[in-house]
Coordinates of C-alpha atoms and ligand atoms in Angstrom, one line a residue:
X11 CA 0.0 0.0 0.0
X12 CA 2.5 2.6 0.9
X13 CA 4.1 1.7 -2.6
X14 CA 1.2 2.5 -4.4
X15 CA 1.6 5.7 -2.9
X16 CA 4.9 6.6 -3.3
X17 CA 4.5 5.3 -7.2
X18 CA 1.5 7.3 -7.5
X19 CA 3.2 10.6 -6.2
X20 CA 5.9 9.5 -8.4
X21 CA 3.5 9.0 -11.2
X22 CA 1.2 12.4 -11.1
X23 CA 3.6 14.7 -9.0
X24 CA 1.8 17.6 -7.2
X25 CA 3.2 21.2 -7.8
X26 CA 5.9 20.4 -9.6
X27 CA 6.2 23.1 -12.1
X28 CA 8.4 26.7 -11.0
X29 CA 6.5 29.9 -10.6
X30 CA 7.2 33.9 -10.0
X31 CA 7.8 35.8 -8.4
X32 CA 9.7 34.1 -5.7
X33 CA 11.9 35.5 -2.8
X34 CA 14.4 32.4 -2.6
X35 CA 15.7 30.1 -5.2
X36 CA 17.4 26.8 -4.2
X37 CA 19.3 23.8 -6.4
X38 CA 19.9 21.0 -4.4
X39 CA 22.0 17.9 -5.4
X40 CA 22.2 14.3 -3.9
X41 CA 25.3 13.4 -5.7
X42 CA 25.6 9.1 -5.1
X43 CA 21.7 9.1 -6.6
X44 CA 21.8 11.5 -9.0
X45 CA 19.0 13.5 -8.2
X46 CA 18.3 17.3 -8.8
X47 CA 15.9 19.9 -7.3
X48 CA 15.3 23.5 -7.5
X49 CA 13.3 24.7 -5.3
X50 CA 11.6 28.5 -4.9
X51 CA 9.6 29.9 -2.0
X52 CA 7.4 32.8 -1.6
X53 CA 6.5 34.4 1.6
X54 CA 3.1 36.4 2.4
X55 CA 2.6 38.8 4.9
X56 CA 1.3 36.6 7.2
X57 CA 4.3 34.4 7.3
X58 CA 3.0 31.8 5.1
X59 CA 5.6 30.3 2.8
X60 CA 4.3 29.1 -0.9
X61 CA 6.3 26.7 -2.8
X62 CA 7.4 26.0 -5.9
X63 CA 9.8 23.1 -7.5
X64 CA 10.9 21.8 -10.5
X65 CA 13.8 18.2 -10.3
X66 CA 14.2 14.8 -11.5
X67 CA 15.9 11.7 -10.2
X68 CA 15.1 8.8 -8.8
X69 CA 11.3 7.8 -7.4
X70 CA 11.3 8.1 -4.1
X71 CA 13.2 11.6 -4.5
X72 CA 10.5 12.9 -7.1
X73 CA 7.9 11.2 -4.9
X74 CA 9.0 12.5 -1.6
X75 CA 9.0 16.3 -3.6
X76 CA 5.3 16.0 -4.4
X77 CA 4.3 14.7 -0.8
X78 CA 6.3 17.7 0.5
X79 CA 4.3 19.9 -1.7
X80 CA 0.9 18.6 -0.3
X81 CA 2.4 18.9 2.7
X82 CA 4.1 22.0 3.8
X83 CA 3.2 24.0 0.7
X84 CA 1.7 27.5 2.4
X85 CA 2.0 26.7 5.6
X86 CA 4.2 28.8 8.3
X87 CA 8.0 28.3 8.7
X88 CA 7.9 26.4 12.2
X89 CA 5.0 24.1 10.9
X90 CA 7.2 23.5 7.8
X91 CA 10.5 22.9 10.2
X92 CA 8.3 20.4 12.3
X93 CA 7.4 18.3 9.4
X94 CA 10.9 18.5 8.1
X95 CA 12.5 17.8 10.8
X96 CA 9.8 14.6 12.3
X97 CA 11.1 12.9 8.6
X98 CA 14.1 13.3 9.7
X99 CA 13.9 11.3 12.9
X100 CA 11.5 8.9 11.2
X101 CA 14.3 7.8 8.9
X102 CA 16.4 7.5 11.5
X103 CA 13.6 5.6 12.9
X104 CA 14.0 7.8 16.1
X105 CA 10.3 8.3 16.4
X106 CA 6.9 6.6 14.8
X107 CA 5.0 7.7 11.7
X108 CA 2.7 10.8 12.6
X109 CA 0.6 11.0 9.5
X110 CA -0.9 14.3 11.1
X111 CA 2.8 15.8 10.4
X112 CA 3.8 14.1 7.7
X113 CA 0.7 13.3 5.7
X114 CA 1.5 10.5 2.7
X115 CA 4.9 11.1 4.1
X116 CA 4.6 8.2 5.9
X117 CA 4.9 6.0 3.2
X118 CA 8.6 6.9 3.4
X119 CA 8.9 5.2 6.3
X120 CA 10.5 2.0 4.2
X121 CA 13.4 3.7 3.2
X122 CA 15.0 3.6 6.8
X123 CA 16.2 0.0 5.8
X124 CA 17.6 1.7 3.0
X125 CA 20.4 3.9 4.4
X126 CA 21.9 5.0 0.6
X127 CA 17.8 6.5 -0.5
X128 CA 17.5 7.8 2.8
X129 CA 19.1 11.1 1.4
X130 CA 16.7 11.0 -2.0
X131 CA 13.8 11.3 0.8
X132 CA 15.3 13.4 2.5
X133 CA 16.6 16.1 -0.7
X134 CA 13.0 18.1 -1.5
X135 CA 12.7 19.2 2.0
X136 CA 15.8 19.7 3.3
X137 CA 16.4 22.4 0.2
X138 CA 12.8 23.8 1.6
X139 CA 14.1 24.5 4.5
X140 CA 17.6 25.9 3.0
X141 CA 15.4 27.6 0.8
X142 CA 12.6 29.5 3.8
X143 CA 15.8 30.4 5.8
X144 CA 17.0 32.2 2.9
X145 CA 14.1 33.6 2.5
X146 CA 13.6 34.8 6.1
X147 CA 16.6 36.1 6.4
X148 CA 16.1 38.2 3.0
X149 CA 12.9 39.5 4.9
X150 CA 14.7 40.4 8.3
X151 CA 17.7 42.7 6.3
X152 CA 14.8 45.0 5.1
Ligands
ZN12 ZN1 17.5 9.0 -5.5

């Protein structure tokens, strides 16, 4: 079951596709896989950060990139850095599955036993979250 889901992220990826104007631009590389992100962000007044991504690579990268869109796309920074960072222990199997956090992002789960795609799970959100600090930052020198 979590296969079909990952294939059918994989399959019909949501948001993928860049859009303007944007505040931060990201490219992000996972070198042993092969896989390829860029990654945009665009913050509203109210702190809520809109995404924007275009990659390829392997499935579980692209796959993980679409979940992360339905996931975190226009949410706030810290509700964004939660999700981000509860995949992160989940792959290190640290903590248990919260499908409130993560959503279809717990179909990831599986690729703990696979230490060397860990990093193509991991690859759409960690250059979100390079990507918001940038952007926050940017916000804060104004
Ligand atoms: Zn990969």
């Amino acid at each position: 079951m979590y296969q079909e889901i990952i294939l059918d992220h994989y399959k019909h990826p949501h948001g993928k596709g860049l859009t303007e104007p944007f505040d931060a631009e990201v490219h992000h590389v996972n070198p042993t896989c092969g896989d390829e992100i860029t990654l945009r962000v665009k913050t509203s007044a109210d702190g809520l950060i809109a995404i924007s991504y275009d990659n390829q690579g392997c499935s579980i990268s692209q796959a993980s990139a679409s979940i992360m869109f339905d996931q975190i796309n226009g949410v706030t920074f810290a509700a964004g850095e939660q999700a981000v960072d509860h995949l992160v222990l989940m792959l290190q199997r640290e903590v248990s599955p919260d499908e409130d956090i993560l959503g279809d992002g717990i179909a990831l789960e599986g690729v703990a036993q696979y230490p060397a795609r860990v990093k193509c799970a991991l690859l759409a959100w960690m250059a979100w979250k390079d990507a918001a600090i940038q952007a926050s930052s940017k916000g804060e020198a104004k």
